[in-house]
């Protein structure tokens, strides 16, 4: 590797995160399930296909408009399972708590986790707690893992995108990252910005009722829409074209990004999914999504092409074209 020490950017979800996985973890742990590098692993036990995922949450601050670290921990793992078309069933939770954390804060976060689990229809069935000395952690870190069942006929993976497919997103881009950054920096915006943190498994189930031939589902968290689409383009060896004028971005989020010097395409989301679907099914899937709570502002934002495999290109509002690369460096540390 180029680096002899771990950098913040190794946790960004961008290029250095991918380098870390490919150069350190895959050589040690590589196997058929892990090597696919999807949002979750798919493993089989006799008669059942299981989806299995884990995620750790270190967001700073632990409370922000629209959510908190507890809600984030439940929704994040539920969504990773749902991105494989799985029905999430059970979660584990591990708490790493800094000595001195107020008990009322912990209770509030636990209550938030239970509310999120109830909405998603999952149970938290096992867990662990560790307390470390004051100064050895920042208030509270949480890990969740989850399992779910994948029904027959569902084969969703980042390797499945095909030229001609359409790219759909279920709503506005960049809300979560800007909500956390505003809270962290003590910024206020006239119309307010709130995290989009939400469980998406029920939305995915509705989409699968239209067709089980959904090629790819991904939640564009760290690294944002740009990095996630680059991952898919690389896994499937295809090109992806985005249309700037079709990208759903709130005016206040765009203004915040311009003020802080961020590109919303790289800002984290926690209640969004990217779906790559056959063109002939795109309008039907879009209509179903727009009828659901977490898909009301869904839009078709691009298509898969055979040109420029492994790259994402943005068609700008003025008719130009620019390459949208994977995130390099760290834009917003500890965003989830």
XYZ file of C-alpha atoms in Angstrom:
336
model
C 0.000 0.000 0.000
C 1.016 3.627 -0.458
C 0.523 4.397 3.239
C 2.195 2.991 6.329
C -0.482 4.448 8.640
C -4.263 4.436 8.539
C -5.772 7.784 7.511
C -9.260 9.173 8.105
C -9.782 8.825 4.361
C -9.480 5.046 4.702
C -12.928 5.220 6.329
C -14.516 7.568 3.798
C -16.172 4.915 1.660
C -14.160 6.227 -1.298
C -11.031 5.148 -3.141
C -8.833 4.658 -0.078
C -11.538 2.579 1.624
C -11.646 0.329 -1.420
C -7.846 0.091 -1.451
C -7.883 -0.929 2.224
C -10.431 -3.664 1.589
C -8.693 -5.026 -1.496
C -5.120 -4.820 -0.221
C -5.502 -5.735 3.460
C -8.789 -7.502 4.189
C -9.538 -9.505 1.046
C -6.113 -11.203 0.940
C -6.674 -12.356 4.534
C -10.398 -13.146 4.549
C -11.311 -13.671 0.884
C -13.982 -16.241 0.064
C -16.831 -16.661 -2.409
C -19.348 -14.638 -0.399
C -16.991 -11.833 0.633
C -15.309 -11.441 -2.733
C -18.553 -10.219 -4.338
C -18.254 -6.994 -2.286
C -21.989 -6.365 -2.175
C -23.667 -4.527 0.712
C -24.283 -7.864 2.401
C -23.052 -11.417 2.116
C -25.371 -14.112 0.844
C -24.870 -17.560 2.335
C -26.898 -20.739 2.196
C -27.998 -23.216 4.807
C -30.054 -26.262 3.803
C -33.248 -24.989 2.226
C -32.645 -21.291 2.930
C -30.759 -18.372 1.384
C -29.595 -15.990 4.099
C -28.391 -12.400 3.800
C -25.921 -11.350 6.495
C -24.440 -7.901 7.133
C -22.698 -5.873 9.813
C -21.981 -2.176 10.264
C -20.425 0.104 12.859
C -21.536 3.636 13.668
C -19.359 6.436 15.002
C -21.342 9.483 13.850
C -20.469 12.819 15.444
C -22.630 14.300 16.912
C -24.741 11.419 18.178
C -27.953 13.484 17.821
C -28.811 15.455 14.679
C -31.899 16.733 12.896
C -33.890 13.737 11.708
C -32.150 11.076 13.740
C -29.452 9.867 16.085
C -26.772 7.181 16.244
C -29.283 4.575 17.427
C -31.779 5.049 14.610
C -28.854 5.133 12.195
C -27.485 1.828 13.505
C -30.778 0.005 12.970
C -31.625 1.535 9.590
C -28.109 1.102 8.245
C -28.015 -2.654 8.732
C -31.660 -3.169 7.736
C -30.942 -1.316 4.499
C -27.793 -3.307 3.749
C -29.868 -6.494 3.959
C -32.673 -4.989 1.889
C -30.234 -4.069 -0.882
C -29.999 -7.784 -1.615
C -33.766 -8.121 -1.769
C -33.760 -9.832 1.618
C -36.488 -9.678 4.224
C -34.573 -8.505 7.337
C -35.481 -10.501 10.435
C -33.041 -10.200 13.332
C -30.348 -7.791 14.508
C -27.576 -7.893 17.061
C -26.267 -4.747 18.724
C -22.958 -3.974 20.385
C -22.402 -0.826 22.444
C -19.002 0.716 23.198
C -19.750 3.367 25.797
C -17.413 6.032 27.128
C -17.340 6.276 30.890
C -19.402 9.283 32.014
C -22.080 9.143 29.310
C -25.351 10.329 30.846
C -27.753 7.448 31.426
C -30.657 9.505 30.070
C -28.801 9.876 26.755
C -28.243 6.127 26.539
C -31.903 5.445 27.301
C -32.994 7.922 24.630
C -30.808 6.239 22.023
C -32.015 2.762 22.992
C -35.627 3.927 22.689
C -34.844 5.341 19.255
C -33.362 1.995 18.184
C -36.455 0.148 19.324
C -38.725 2.535 17.422
C -36.672 2.082 14.249
C -36.656 -1.703 14.661
C -40.423 -1.698 15.135
C -40.907 0.334 11.954
C -38.637 -2.016 9.993
C -40.315 -5.118 11.435
C -37.128 -6.612 12.924
C -36.201 -7.814 16.396
C -32.976 -7.071 18.264
C -32.246 -10.515 19.673
C -28.690 -10.408 21.051
C -26.056 -7.877 22.017
C -23.010 -6.858 23.987
C -21.890 -3.873 26.060
C -18.406 -2.576 26.772
C -17.495 0.533 28.785
C -14.115 2.202 28.236
C -12.289 4.854 30.243
C -13.212 8.483 29.706
C -11.228 9.760 26.729
C -10.879 6.303 25.143
C -14.009 6.748 22.979
C -16.249 9.636 21.950
C -19.451 9.146 23.971
C -20.872 6.117 22.177
C -20.096 3.783 19.280
C -22.573 1.129 18.095
C -22.207 -1.988 15.952
C -25.183 -3.812 14.481
C -25.319 -7.040 12.501
C -28.351 -8.520 10.844
C -29.699 -11.556 9.051
C -32.581 -11.919 6.634
C -34.077 -14.354 4.152
C -33.736 -14.062 0.369
C -36.576 -15.664 -1.556
C -36.009 -17.748 -4.651
C -35.990 -15.837 -7.926
C -34.257 -12.791 -6.423
C -30.685 -12.286 -7.628
C -29.618 -8.704 -6.918
C -25.946 -7.750 -7.098
C -23.628 -4.960 -8.144
C -22.376 -7.309 -10.872
C -25.720 -7.404 -12.727
C -26.076 -3.993 -14.432
C -26.554 -4.212 -18.205
C -26.438 -1.617 -20.992
C -29.889 -0.132 -21.524
C -30.912 -0.398 -17.857
C -32.269 2.668 -16.076
C -30.946 4.169 -12.830
C -33.551 5.198 -10.240
C -33.126 6.952 -6.893
C -35.935 7.077 -4.335
C -35.630 10.746 -3.397
C -33.515 13.771 -2.525
C -29.726 13.503 -2.402
C -27.404 14.664 0.363
C -29.860 15.356 3.193
C -28.127 13.210 5.821
C -24.611 14.487 5.282
C -25.658 18.110 5.359
C -27.862 17.607 8.450
C -24.943 16.080 10.376
C -22.514 18.717 9.167
C -24.888 21.547 10.117
C -25.274 20.096 13.632
C -21.538 19.576 13.978
C -20.633 23.083 12.866
C -23.508 24.837 14.645
C -24.977 26.054 11.368
C -28.640 26.859 10.851
C -30.481 27.199 7.574
C -33.726 29.096 7.186
C -35.755 26.133 5.932
C -33.909 23.505 7.973
C -32.178 20.336 6.775
C -32.958 16.947 8.314
C -31.379 13.540 7.842
C -33.195 11.134 5.543
C -32.383 8.197 7.857
C -35.081 5.544 7.283
C -35.576 1.787 6.852
C -36.099 0.909 3.199
C -36.957 -2.785 3.364
C -40.698 -2.281 2.905
C -40.099 -0.032 -0.114
C -37.861 -2.716 -1.641
C -40.548 -5.350 -1.030
C -43.045 -3.232 -2.983
C -40.553 -2.845 -5.836
C -40.051 -6.606 -5.972
C -43.806 -7.060 -6.328
C -43.501 -5.320 -9.718
C -40.659 -7.566 -10.868
C -37.994 -9.756 -9.336
C -35.723 -8.817 -12.218
C -34.195 -5.873 -10.376
C -30.518 -5.918 -11.328
C -28.851 -3.847 -8.611
C -29.822 -2.147 -5.353
C -27.389 -0.059 -3.327
C -27.742 2.517 -0.572
C -25.418 5.455 -1.311
C -24.088 6.136 2.183
C -20.423 7.143 2.674
C -19.052 8.487 -0.602
C -22.538 9.327 -1.830
C -24.238 8.631 -5.134
C -21.065 9.190 -7.148
C -18.960 6.613 -5.325
C -21.753 4.020 -5.233
C -22.358 4.268 -8.972
C -18.619 3.968 -9.613
C -18.619 0.761 -7.566
C -21.453 -0.644 -9.677
C -19.853 0.446 -12.954
C -16.663 -1.320 -11.918
C -18.342 -4.497 -10.694
C -20.494 -4.823 -13.837
C -17.881 -3.501 -16.312
C -20.345 -0.985 -17.739
C -20.600 2.762 -18.068
C -23.230 4.861 -16.331
C -24.587 8.205 -17.538
C -26.297 10.605 -15.116
C -28.479 13.554 -16.136
C -27.824 16.592 -13.951
C -31.240 18.125 -14.572
C -32.936 14.957 -13.263
C -31.018 14.760 -9.971
C -33.373 15.470 -7.031
C -31.509 17.851 -4.706
C -33.261 20.200 -2.302
C -32.488 23.877 -2.810
C -31.372 24.195 0.817
C -29.014 21.212 0.503
C -27.544 22.620 -2.685
C -27.087 25.990 -0.974
C -25.416 24.338 2.027
C -23.102 22.355 -0.241
C -22.113 25.480 -2.143
C -21.517 27.358 1.120
C -19.337 24.563 2.546
C -17.625 23.623 -0.708
C -19.137 20.134 -1.144
C -20.472 18.336 -4.194
C -23.859 16.803 -3.265
C -23.088 13.744 -5.388
C -20.460 12.775 -2.785
C -22.523 13.588 0.322
C -23.767 10.650 2.419
C -27.379 9.493 2.443
C -29.018 7.158 4.975
C -32.512 6.684 3.562
C -31.802 6.441 -0.135
C -31.385 3.585 -2.563
C -30.116 3.392 -6.109
C -31.930 0.840 -8.253
C -30.724 -0.353 -11.630
C -33.615 -1.973 -13.456
C -34.543 -3.128 -16.973
C -35.704 -0.175 -19.065
C -39.051 -1.790 -19.843
C -39.839 -2.088 -16.118
C -38.514 1.309 -15.021
C -41.738 3.331 -15.243
C -43.781 0.669 -13.444
C -41.238 0.441 -10.623
C -41.025 4.236 -10.417
C -44.803 4.536 -10.094
C -44.883 2.044 -7.218
C -42.006 3.806 -5.470
C -43.723 7.178 -5.736
C -46.733 5.733 -3.955
C -44.667 4.772 -0.885
C -43.618 6.906 2.106
C -39.906 6.672 1.356
C -40.209 6.905 -2.414
C -42.501 9.883 -3.020
C -39.750 11.860 -4.771
C -38.245 8.962 -6.711
C -36.808 9.787 -10.127
C -35.057 8.161 -13.047
C -31.649 9.847 -13.075
C -29.629 7.985 -15.685
C -28.928 4.845 -17.647
C -26.354 2.119 -18.077
C -24.296 2.176 -21.291
C -21.658 0.027 -22.961
C -19.368 3.032 -23.484
C -16.626 3.991 -20.991
C -16.873 0.793 -18.868
C -16.053 1.360 -15.213
C -16.746 5.101 -15.407
C -19.642 7.405 -14.520
C -20.320 10.433 -16.723
C -22.583 13.361 -15.867
C -24.488 15.165 -18.616
C -24.640 18.713 -17.289
C -27.644 21.018 -17.454
C -25.886 23.117 -20.122
C -25.147 20.138 -22.359
C -21.577 19.355 -21.328
C -20.177 16.101 -19.995
C -17.813 15.428 -17.109
C -16.452 12.317 -15.463
C -17.768 11.710 -11.948
C -15.003 9.787 -10.193
C -15.024 7.841 -6.951
C -14.488 9.952 -3.840
C -10.795 10.575 -3.187
C -9.818 11.627 0.327
C -12.222 12.353 3.174
C -15.034 14.829 2.627
C -17.119 14.388 5.799
C -15.492 12.219 8.493
C -17.679 10.307 10.969
C -20.854 10.899 9.005
C -22.354 7.544 9.986
